[in-house]
Short mmCIF file of C-alpha atoms in Angstrom, two decimals:
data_model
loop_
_atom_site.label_atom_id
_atom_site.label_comp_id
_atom_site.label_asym_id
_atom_site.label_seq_id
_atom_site.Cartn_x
_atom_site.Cartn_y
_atom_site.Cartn_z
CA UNK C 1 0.00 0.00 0.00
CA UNK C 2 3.16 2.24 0.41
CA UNK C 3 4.01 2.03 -2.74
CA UNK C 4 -0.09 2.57 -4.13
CA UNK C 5 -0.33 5.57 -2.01
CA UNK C 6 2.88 7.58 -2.89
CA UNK C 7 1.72 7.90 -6.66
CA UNK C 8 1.42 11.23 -7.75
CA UNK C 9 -2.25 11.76 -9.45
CA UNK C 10 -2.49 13.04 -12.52
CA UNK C 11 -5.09 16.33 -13.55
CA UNK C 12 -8.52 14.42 -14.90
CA UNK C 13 -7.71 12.37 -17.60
CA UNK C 14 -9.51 12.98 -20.74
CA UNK C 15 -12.56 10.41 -22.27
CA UNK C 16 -13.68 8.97 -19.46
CA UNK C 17 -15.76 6.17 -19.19
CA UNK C 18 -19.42 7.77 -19.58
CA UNK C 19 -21.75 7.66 -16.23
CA UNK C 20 -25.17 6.42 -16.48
CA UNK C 21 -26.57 10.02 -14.80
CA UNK C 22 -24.55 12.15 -17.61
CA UNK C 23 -26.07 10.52 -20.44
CA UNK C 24 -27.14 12.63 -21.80
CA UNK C 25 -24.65 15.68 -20.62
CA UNK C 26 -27.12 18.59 -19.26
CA UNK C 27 -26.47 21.84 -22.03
CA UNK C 28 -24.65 23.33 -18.36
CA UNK C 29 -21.80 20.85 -18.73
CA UNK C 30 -19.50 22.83 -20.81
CA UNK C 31 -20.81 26.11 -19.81
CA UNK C 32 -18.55 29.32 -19.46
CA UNK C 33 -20.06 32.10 -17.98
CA UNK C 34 -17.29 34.73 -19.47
CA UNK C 35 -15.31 33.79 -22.71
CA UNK C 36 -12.47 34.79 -20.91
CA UNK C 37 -10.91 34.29 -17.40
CA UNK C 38 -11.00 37.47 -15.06
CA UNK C 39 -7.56 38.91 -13.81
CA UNK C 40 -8.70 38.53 -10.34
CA UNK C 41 -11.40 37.72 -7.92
CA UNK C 42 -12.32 37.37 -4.15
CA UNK C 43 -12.51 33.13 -4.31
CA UNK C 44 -11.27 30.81 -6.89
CA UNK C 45 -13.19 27.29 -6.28
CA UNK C 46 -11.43 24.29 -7.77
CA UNK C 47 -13.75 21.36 -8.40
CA UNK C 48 -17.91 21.50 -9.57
CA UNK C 49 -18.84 18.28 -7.88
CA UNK C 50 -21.43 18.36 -5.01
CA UNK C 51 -18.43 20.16 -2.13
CA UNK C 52 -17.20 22.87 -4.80
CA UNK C 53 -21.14 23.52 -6.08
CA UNK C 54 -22.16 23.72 -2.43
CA UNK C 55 -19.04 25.72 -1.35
CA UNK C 56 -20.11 28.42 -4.12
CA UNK C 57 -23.69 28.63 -3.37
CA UNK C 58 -22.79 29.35 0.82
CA UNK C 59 -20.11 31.91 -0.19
CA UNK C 60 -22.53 33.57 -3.01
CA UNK C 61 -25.37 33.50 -0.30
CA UNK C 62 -24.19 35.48 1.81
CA UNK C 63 -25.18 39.11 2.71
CA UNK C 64 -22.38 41.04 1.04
CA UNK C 65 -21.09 38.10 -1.21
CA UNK C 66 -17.62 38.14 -2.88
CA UNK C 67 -16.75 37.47 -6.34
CA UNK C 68 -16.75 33.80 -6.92
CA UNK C 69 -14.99 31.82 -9.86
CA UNK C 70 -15.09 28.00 -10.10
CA UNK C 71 -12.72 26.02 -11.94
CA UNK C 72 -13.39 22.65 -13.87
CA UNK C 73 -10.94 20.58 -15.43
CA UNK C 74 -13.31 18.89 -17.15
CA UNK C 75 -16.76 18.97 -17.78
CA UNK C 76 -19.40 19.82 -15.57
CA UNK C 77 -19.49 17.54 -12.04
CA UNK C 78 -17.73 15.45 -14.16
CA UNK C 79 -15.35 13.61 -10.87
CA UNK C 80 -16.77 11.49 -8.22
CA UNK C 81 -20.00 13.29 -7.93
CA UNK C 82 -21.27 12.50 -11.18
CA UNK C 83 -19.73 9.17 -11.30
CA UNK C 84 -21.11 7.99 -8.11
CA UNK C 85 -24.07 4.87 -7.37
CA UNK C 86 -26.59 7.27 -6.28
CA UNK C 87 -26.81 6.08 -2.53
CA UNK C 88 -27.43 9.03 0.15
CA UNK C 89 -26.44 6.55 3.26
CA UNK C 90 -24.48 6.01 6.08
CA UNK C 91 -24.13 3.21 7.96
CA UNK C 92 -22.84 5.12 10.91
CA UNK C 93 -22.69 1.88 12.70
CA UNK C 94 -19.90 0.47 10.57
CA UNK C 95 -17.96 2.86 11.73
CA UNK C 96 -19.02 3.67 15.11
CA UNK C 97 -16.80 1.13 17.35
CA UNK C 98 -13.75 2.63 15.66
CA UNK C 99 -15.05 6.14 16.61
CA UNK C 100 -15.22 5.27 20.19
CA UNK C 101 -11.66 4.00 20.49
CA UNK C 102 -10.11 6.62 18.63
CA UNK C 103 -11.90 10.05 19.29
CA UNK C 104 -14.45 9.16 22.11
CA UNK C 105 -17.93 8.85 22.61
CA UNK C 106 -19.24 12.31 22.26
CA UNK C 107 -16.99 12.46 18.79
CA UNK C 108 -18.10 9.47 17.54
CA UNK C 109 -21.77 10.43 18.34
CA UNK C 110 -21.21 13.81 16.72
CA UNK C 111 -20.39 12.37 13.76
CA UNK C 112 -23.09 9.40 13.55
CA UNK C 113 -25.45 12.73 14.42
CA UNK C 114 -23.27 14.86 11.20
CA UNK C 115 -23.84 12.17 9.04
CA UNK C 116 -27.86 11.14 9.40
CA UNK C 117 -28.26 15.09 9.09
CA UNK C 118 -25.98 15.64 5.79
CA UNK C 119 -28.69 13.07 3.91
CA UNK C 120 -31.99 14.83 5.33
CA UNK C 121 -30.17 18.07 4.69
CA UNK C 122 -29.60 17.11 0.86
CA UNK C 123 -33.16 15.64 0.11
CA UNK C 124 -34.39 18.84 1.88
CA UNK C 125 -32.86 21.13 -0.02
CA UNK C 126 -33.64 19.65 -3.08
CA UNK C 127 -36.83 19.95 -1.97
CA UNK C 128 -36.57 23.25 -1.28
CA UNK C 129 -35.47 24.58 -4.48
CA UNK C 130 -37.22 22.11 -6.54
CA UNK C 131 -34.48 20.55 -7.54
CA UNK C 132 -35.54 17.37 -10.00
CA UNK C 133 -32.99 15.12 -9.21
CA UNK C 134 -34.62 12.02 -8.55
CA UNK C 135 -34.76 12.36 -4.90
CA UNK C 136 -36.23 9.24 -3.04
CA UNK C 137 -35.75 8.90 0.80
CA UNK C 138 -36.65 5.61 2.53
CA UNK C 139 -35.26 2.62 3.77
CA UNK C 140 -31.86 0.83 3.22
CA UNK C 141 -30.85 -3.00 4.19
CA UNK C 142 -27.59 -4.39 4.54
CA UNK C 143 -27.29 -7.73 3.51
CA UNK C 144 -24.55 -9.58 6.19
CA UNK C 145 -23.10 -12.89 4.83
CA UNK C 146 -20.42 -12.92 7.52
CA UNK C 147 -20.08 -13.73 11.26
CA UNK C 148 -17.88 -11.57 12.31
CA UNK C 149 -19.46 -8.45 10.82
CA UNK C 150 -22.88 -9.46 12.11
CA UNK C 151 -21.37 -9.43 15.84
CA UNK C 152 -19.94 -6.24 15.28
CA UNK C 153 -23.20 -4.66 13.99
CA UNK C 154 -25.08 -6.34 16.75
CA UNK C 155 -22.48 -4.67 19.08
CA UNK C 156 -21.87 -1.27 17.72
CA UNK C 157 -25.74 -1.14 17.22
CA UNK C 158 -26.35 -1.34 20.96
CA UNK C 159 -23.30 1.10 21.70
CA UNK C 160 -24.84 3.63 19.09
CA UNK C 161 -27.92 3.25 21.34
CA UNK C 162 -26.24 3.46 24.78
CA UNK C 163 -24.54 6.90 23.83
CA UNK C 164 -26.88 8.39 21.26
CA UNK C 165 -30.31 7.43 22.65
CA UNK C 166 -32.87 4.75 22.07
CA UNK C 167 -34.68 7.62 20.08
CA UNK C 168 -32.17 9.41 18.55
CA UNK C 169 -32.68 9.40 14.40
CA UNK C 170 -29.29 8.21 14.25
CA UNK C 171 -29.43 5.32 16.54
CA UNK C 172 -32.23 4.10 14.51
CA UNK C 173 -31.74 0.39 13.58
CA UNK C 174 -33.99 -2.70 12.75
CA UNK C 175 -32.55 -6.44 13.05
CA UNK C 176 -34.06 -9.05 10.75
CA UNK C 177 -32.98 -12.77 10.90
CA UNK C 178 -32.02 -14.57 8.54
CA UNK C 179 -35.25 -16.68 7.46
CA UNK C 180 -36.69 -12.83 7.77
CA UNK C 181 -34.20 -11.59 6.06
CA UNK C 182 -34.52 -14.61 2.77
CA UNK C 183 -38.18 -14.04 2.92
CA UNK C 184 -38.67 -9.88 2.97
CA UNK C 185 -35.20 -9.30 0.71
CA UNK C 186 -35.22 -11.85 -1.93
CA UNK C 187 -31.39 -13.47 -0.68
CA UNK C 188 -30.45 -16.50 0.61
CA UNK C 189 -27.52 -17.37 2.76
CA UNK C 190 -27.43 -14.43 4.58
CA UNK C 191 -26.87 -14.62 8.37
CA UNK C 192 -29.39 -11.76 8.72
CA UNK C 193 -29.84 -7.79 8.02
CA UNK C 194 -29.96 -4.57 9.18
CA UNK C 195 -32.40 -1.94 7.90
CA UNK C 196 -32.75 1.49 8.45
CA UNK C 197 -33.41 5.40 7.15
CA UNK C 198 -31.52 6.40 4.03
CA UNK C 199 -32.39 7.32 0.18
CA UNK C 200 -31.15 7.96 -3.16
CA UNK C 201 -30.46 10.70 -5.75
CA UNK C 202 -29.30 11.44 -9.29
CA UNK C 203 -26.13 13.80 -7.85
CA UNK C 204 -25.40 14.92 -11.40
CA UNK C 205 -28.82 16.25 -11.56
CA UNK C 206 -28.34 17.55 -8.17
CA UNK C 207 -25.26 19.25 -8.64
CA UNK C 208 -26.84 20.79 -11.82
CA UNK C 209 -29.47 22.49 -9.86
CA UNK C 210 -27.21 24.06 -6.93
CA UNK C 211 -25.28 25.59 -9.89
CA UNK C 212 -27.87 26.91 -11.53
CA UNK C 213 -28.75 28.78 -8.24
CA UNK C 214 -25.16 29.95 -8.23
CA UNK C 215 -24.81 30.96 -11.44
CA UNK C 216 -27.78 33.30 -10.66
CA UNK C 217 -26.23 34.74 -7.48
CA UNK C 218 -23.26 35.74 -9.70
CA UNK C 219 -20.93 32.45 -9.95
CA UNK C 220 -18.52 32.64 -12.54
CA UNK C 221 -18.12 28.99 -13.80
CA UNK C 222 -15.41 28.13 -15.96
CA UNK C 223 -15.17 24.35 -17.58
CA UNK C 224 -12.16 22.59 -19.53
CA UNK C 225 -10.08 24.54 -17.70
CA UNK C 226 -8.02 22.78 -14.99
CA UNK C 227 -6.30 24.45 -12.55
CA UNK C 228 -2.40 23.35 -13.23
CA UNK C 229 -0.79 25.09 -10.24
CA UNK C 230 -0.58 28.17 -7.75
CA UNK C 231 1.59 30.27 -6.21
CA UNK C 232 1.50 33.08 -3.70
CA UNK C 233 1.23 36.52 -5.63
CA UNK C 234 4.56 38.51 -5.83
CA UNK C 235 3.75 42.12 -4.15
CA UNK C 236 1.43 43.54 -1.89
CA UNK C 237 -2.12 43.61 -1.72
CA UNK C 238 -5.32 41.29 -1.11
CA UNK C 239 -4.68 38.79 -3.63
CA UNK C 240 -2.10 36.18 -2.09
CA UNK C 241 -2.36 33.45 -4.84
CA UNK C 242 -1.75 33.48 -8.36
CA UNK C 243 -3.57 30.31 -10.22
CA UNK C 244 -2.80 29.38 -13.47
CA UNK C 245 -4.23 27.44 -16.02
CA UNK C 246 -3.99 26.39 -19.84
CA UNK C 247 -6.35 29.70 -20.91
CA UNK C 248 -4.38 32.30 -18.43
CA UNK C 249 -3.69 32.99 -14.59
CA UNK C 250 -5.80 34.48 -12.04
CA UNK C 251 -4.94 36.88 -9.09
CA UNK C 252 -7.09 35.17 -5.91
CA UNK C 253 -7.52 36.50 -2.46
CA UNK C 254 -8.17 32.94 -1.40
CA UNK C 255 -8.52 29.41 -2.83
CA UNK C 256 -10.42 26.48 -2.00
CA UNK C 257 -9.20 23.28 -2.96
CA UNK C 258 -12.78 20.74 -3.95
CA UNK C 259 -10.87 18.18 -5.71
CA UNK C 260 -11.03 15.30 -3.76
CA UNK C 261 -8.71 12.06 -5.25
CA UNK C 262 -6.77 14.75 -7.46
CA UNK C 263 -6.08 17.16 -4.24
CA UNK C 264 -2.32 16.04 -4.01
CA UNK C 265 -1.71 17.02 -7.91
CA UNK C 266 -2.22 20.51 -6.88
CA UNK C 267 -1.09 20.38 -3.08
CA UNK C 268 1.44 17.68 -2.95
CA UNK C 269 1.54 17.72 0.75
CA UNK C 270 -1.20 15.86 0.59
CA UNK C 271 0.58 12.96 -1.34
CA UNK C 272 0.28 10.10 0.45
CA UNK C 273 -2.97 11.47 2.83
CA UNK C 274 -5.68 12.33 0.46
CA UNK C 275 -5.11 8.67 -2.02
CA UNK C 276 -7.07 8.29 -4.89
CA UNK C 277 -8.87 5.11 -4.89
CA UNK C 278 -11.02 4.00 -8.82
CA UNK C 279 -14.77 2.81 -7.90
CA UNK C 280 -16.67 0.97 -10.36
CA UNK C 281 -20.57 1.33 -10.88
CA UNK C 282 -22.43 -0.45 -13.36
CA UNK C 283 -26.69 0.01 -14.08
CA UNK C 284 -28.71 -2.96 -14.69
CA UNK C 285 -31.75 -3.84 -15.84
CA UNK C 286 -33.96 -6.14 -13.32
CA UNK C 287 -34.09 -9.43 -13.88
CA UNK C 288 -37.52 -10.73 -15.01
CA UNK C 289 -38.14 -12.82 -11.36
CA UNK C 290 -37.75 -9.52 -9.40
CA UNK C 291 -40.78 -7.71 -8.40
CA UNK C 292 -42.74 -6.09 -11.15
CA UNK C 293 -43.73 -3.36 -9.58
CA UNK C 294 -40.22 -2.44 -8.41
CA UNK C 295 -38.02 -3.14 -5.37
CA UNK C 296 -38.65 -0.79 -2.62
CA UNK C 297 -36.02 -0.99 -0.60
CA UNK C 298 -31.72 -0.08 -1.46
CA UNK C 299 -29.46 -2.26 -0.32
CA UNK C 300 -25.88 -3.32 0.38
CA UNK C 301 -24.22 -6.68 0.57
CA UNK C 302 -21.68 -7.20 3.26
CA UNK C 303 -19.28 -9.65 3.58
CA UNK C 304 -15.88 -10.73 5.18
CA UNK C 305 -13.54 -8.47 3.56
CA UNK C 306 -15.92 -6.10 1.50
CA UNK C 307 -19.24 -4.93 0.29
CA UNK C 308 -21.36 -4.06 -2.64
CA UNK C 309 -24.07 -1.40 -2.72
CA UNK C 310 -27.03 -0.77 -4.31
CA UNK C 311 -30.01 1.17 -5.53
CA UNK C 312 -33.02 1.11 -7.37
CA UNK C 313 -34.41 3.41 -9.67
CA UNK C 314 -37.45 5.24 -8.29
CA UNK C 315 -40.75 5.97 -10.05
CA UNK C 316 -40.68 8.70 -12.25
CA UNK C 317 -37.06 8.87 -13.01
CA UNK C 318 -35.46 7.87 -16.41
CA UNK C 319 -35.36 3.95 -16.58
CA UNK C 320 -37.11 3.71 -13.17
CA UNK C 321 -37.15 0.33 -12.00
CA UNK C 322 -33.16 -0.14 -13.05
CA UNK C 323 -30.72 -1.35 -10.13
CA UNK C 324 -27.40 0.92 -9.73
CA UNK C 325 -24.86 -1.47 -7.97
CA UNK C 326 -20.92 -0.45 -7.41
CA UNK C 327 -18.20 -1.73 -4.66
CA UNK C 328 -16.53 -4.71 -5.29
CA UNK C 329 -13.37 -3.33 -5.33
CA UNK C 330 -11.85 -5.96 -3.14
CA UNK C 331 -12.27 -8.73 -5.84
CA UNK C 332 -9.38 -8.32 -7.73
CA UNK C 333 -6.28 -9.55 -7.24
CA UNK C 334 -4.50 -8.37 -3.70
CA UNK C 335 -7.90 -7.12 -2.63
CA UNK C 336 -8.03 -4.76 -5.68
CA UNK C 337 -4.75 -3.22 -4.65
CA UNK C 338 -4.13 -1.55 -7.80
CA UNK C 339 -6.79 0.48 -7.56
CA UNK C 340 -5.47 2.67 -5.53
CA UNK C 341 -3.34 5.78 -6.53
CA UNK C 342 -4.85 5.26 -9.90
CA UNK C 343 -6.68 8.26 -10.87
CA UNK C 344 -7.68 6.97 -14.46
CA UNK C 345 -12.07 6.56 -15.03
CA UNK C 346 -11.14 5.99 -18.66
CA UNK C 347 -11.01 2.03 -18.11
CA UNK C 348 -12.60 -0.50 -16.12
CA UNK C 349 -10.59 -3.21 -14.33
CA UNK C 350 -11.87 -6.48 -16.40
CA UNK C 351 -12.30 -8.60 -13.08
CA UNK C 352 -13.67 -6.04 -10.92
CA UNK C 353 -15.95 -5.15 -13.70
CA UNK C 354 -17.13 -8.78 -14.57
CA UNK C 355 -17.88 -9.45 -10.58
CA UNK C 356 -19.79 -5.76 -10.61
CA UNK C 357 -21.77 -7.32 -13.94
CA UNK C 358 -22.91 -10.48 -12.16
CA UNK C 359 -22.79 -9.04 -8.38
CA UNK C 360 -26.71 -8.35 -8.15
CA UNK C 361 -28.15 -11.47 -10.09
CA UNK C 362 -25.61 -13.64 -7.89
CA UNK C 363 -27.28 -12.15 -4.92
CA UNK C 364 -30.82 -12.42 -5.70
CA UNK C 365 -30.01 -16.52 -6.94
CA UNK C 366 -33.47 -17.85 -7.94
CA UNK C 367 -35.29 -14.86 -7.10
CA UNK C 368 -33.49 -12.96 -10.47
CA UNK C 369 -35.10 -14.77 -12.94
CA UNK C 370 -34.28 -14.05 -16.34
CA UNK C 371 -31.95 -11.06 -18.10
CA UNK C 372 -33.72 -8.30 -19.77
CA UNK C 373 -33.98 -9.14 -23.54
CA UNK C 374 -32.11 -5.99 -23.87
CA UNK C 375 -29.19 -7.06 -21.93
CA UNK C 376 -28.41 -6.96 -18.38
CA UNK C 377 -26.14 -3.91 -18.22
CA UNK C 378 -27.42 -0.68 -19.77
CA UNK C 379 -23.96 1.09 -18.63
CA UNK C 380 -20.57 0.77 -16.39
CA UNK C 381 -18.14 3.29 -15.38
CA UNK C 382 -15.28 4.32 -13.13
CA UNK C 383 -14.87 6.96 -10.50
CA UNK C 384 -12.16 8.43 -8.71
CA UNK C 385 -12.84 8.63 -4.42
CA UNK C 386 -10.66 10.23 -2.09
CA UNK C 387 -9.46 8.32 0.89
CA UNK C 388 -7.47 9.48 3.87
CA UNK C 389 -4.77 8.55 6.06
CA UNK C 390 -7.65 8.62 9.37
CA UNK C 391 -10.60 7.76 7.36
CA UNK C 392 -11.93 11.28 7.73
CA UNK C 393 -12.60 14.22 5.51
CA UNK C 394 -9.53 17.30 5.54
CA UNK C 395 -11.36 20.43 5.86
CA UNK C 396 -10.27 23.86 6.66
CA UNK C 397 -7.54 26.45 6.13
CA UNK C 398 -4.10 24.82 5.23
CA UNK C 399 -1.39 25.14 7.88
CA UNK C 400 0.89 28.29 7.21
CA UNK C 401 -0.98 29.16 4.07
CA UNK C 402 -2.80 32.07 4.79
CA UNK C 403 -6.37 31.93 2.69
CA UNK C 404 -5.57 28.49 1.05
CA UNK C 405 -8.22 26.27 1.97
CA UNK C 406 -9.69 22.74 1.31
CA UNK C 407 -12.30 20.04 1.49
CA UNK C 408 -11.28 17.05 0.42
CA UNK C 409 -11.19 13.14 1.20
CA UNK C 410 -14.80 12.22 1.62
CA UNK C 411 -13.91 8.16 1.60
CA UNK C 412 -16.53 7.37 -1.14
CA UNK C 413 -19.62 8.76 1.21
CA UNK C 414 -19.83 12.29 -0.43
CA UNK C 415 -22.83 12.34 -0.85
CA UNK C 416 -23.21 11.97 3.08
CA UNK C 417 -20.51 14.25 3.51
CA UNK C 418 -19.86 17.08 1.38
CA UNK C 419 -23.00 19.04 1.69
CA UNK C 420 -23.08 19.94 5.21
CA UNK C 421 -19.05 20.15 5.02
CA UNK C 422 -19.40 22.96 2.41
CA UNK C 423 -21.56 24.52 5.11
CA UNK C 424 -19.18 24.25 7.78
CA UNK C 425 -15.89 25.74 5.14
CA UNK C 426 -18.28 28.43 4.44
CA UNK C 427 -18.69 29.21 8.24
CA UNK C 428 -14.72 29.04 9.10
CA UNK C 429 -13.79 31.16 6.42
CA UNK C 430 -16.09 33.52 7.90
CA UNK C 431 -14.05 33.45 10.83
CA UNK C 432 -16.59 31.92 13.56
CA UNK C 433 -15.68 30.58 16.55
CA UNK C 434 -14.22 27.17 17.06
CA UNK C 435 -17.05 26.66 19.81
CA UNK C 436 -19.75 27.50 17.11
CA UNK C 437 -18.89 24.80 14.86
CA UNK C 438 -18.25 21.91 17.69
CA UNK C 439 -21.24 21.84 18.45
CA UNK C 440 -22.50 19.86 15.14
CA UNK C 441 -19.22 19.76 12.92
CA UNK C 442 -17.17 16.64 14.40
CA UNK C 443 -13.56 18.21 15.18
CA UNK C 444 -12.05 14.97 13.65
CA UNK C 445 -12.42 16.30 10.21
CA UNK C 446 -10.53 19.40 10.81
CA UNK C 447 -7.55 20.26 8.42
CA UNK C 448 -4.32 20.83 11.14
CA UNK C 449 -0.82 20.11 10.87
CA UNK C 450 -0.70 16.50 12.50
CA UNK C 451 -3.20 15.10 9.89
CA UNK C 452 -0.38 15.37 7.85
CA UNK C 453 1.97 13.11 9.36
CA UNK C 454 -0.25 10.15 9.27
CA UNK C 455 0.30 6.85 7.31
CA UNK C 456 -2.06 5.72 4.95
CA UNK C 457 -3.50 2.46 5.99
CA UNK C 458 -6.12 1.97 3.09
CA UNK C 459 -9.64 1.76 3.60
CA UNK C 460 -10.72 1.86 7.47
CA UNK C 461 -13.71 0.04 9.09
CA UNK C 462 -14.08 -2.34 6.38
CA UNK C 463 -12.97 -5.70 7.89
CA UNK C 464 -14.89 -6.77 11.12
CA UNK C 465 -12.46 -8.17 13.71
CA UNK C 466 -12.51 -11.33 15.27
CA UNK C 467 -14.63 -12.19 18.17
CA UNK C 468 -12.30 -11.40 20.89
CA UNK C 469 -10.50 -8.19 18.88
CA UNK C 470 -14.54 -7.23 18.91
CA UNK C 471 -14.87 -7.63 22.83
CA UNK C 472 -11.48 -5.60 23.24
CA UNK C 473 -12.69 -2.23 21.55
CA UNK C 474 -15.80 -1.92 24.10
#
C-alpha cells in the first residue's frame, strides 16, 4: 500500500468512461459564464462536484457576497459526484466502534449525528429549491453474509444506542434474521440484516441544480479549464495566490481546494494522505423474477472483507425500475490493490468489472429470474474517491498558508458528507468561533498540521475483527 499511495495523481484524464446520470450531458456541462478568465477575484473554487457547487452557493449567499470563480478541469461535475451509485447513506454503525476508540464517545456520536443530518439536509434542499434530481428517501438493508461483521453490527448497534439514545434518528436500527431476512429481501444465505433510514439521488442532476442557483447569485463557472498550479502573488495587496491554467492565470484573495482524489496534484503535501482510490458502478436492468412493480427498498451486501451497494431506480425517473450497484473493489487480485493511486475513469478493471456485472443477479439466486432481452447492463463506469490517512474528511484552512483552503477526502460517502461540510468551510472562512462549529461539525475532520503526518493504511472500518478483537474495543 506504500508504494499505491505515494503515486502522484495526474489532472482528470480525458474520455472517461461515460456515467449512467450524464447521459445525456445537461447543455450546463461545458458552460462558461465569461469567454475569458477574469484577472482577479475574491474566491477561486477548484472542483464542480457536489463540495465545490455547495461551497459556491454558501459563499454567493451570503449578505455582502464576494466574487466567486469555479474552476473545472473537465466537464461539468464530471469527478466522483457525477460518477457515483446514487446512494445518500451512512451506515454510521460500521464505523461507530472505531469512533469510540479513537476520538471518544461524544466524537463518535457527533459524527453518527453529522452524518444522518448531511442526507436529510440534501433531500431537503432539493426539496426546497425544486431541484428534480430524482430524490427518493426511505429505507436501506444491509445484507450480512459474515459472522464476524454481524457481531460487530449487533455490538456497535447497541453502543450507538447506549450513547446516542434509544430515540435518537441516528441510533435508529432494525434487526431481521435470517429466514426474515430470505423471505422480505429476496437473498439467501445471509446470516441476517440490518435496515434502516436512508435514500437515493441522481447527484449529477443535483449538482446541476445548486449551480444553476449559483450561477444566478453571480458564480462565474469556468469548464475545460483545470487548474495546473498556484503560487502566492509577488507584491502587496489582497490577492495572495496566483492560479494558473492552460487559458491564463488568475490573481485570488483565497482558494479552495474541492478536488477530492486529485487534491495532491495541486497540493502535494497531501501525497500520500488524500489517495485516490477507482470505484466501479455499473446500471442494470432487473431481472424478469424480481418484483414487477419495483423493489422498494436499497441495499448493500456485506461480507468478510468487502461490500457491494445498491439502488433502485425510483418511479418517475429515467429507466425507473433499473438497479445501480458499485463496490466490489476488493475482488481483484491483492484485494483490488491496484486500484489505488490510480486516478484513471477511462477504463474498467476487467475482473472487478465482470464481478460488478454479475454481483446483483448472484445475490438475488433464484429470485433474479431471467436477463432483460435488452441485456443486463445498460452502462458501467469508473470513478475516482478520495481516501485518507484517518478515514476522515480534511477540511479547513491549510497550515501556514494564509487563505488556502480545502475540502477534500470524503472516503466514497460524499454524498453523506460534502453538503453539510461545504456549510461548515463556508462558516470558518467567515471566521466563527471554534465553539460555534463543535457543536455539530465533528472536530475529527478538521484540516491541522498533525493530519499530515499520518500513514495511509487503506480503507478503514471495512474488515470486522474477530470475536475477541470485537470484545477488546468496548
Amino acid at each position: 500500500m506504500d508504494e499505491r499511495a505515494a503515486i502522484a495523481p495526474t489532472l482528470p484524464r480525458s474520455n472517461p468512461t461515460t456515467s449512467y446520470w450524464q447521459d445525456p450531458p445537461h447543455p450546463l456541462s461545458t458552460h462558461r459564464t465569461t469567454s475569458d478568465l477574469p484577472e482577479s477575484v475574491s474566491t477561486v473554487i477548484i472542483g464542480s462536484g457536489i463540495t465545490g457547487a455547495s461551497i459556491a452557493y454558501n459563499v454567493l449567499n451570503s449578505p455582502s457576497p464576494p466574487s466567486v470563480l469555479m474552476l473545472e478541469a473537465r466537464e461539468v461535475c464530471s469527478g466522483a459526484t457525477g460518477r457515483n451509485g446514487g446512494h445518500t447513506k451512512a451506515a454510521s454503525y460500521r464505523a461507530f466502534l472505531d469512533n469510540c476508540r479513537d476520538q471518544g464517545e461524544v466524537e463518535a456520536a457527533k459524527i453518527a449525528r453529522f452524518e444522518y443530518n448531511g442526507i436529510k439536509a440534501v433531500h431537503a434542499f432539493a426539496k426546497q429549491h425544486n431541484i428534480d434530481c430524482d430524490s427518493w428517501e426511505g429505507d436501506t438493508v444491509d445484507i450480512i453474509y459474515d459472522k464476524n461483521q454481524w457481531i460487530r453490527a449487533k455490538t456497535a448497534i447497541s453502543e450507538m444506542r447506549r450513547i446516542l439514545g434509544d430515540k435518537a434518528p441516528a441510533a435508529k436500527y432494525r434487526f431481521h434474521d435470517a429466514s426474515e431476512t430470505a423471505e422480505k429481501y429476496l437473498v439467501d444465505g445471509a446470516l441476517g440484516a440490518v435496515s434502516y433510514e436512508a435514500g437515493s439521488i441522481s447527484a449529477y442532476k443535483f449538482v446541476i441544480g445548486i449551480l444553476n442557483i449559483a450561477l444566478d447569485k453571480g458564480l462565474n463557472l469556468q469548464t475545460q479549464t483545470p487548474a495546473l498550479k498556484f503560487e502566492r502573488s509577488s507584491g502587496a495587496g489582497q490577492h495572495r495566490w496566483t492560479v494558473k491554467t492552460p487559458r491564463g492565470s488568475i490573481r485570488a484573495e483565497r482558494v479552495i481546494m474541492a478536488t477530492n482524489g486529485y487534491t495532491a496534484y495541486l497540493y502535494p503535501p497531501v501525497k500520500g494522505i488524500i489517495v485516490p482510490l477507482r470505484g466501479t458502478v455499473a446500471a442494470q436492468r432487473p431481472g424478469s423474477g424480481l418484483p414487477k412493480e419495483g423493489l422498494k427498498t436499497t441495499y448493500s451486501f456485506i461480507y468478510g472483507n468487502g461490500y457491494e451497494y445498491m439502488i433502485f431506480r425510483p418511479t418517475g425517473s429515467t429507466f425507473a425500475g433499473d438497479l445501480v450497484i458499485g463496490g466490489c473493489s476488493t475482488k481483484a487480485p491483492e484485494e483490488g490493490l491496484f486500484e489505488w493511486g490510480t486516478t484513471d475513469d477511462t477504463s474498467i478493471d476487467p475482473e472487478i468489472g465482470q464481478y460488478v456485472r454479475d454481483s446483483a443477479a448472484n445475490y438475488f439466486g433464484s429470485h433474479w429470474g431471467e436477463d432483460d432481452p435488452n441485456g443486463r447492463i445498460r452502462k458501467q463506469w469508473t470513478g475516482i474517491m478520495g481516501y485518507s490517512s484517518q478515514g476522515f474528511p480534511l477540511v479547513g484552512s491549510i497550515p501556514h498558508e494564509e487563505d488556502l483552503w480545502i475540502a477534500a477526502s470524503f472516503q466514497g460517502s460524499g454524498m453523506v458528507l460534502c453538503f453539510l461540510t461545504a456549510q461548515a468551510l463556508a462558516t470558518m472562512m467567515d471566521g466563527a468561533e471554534d465553539e460555534e462549529l463543535d457543536e455539530w461539525f465533528p472536530r475529527a475532520f478538521r484540516m491541522s498540521e498533525g493530519r499530515l503526518k499520518h500513514r495511509f493504511q487503506g480503507r478503514l472500518h471495512e474488515k470486522a475483527p474477530m470475536d475477541f478483537e470485537l470484545q477488546s474495543q468496548l
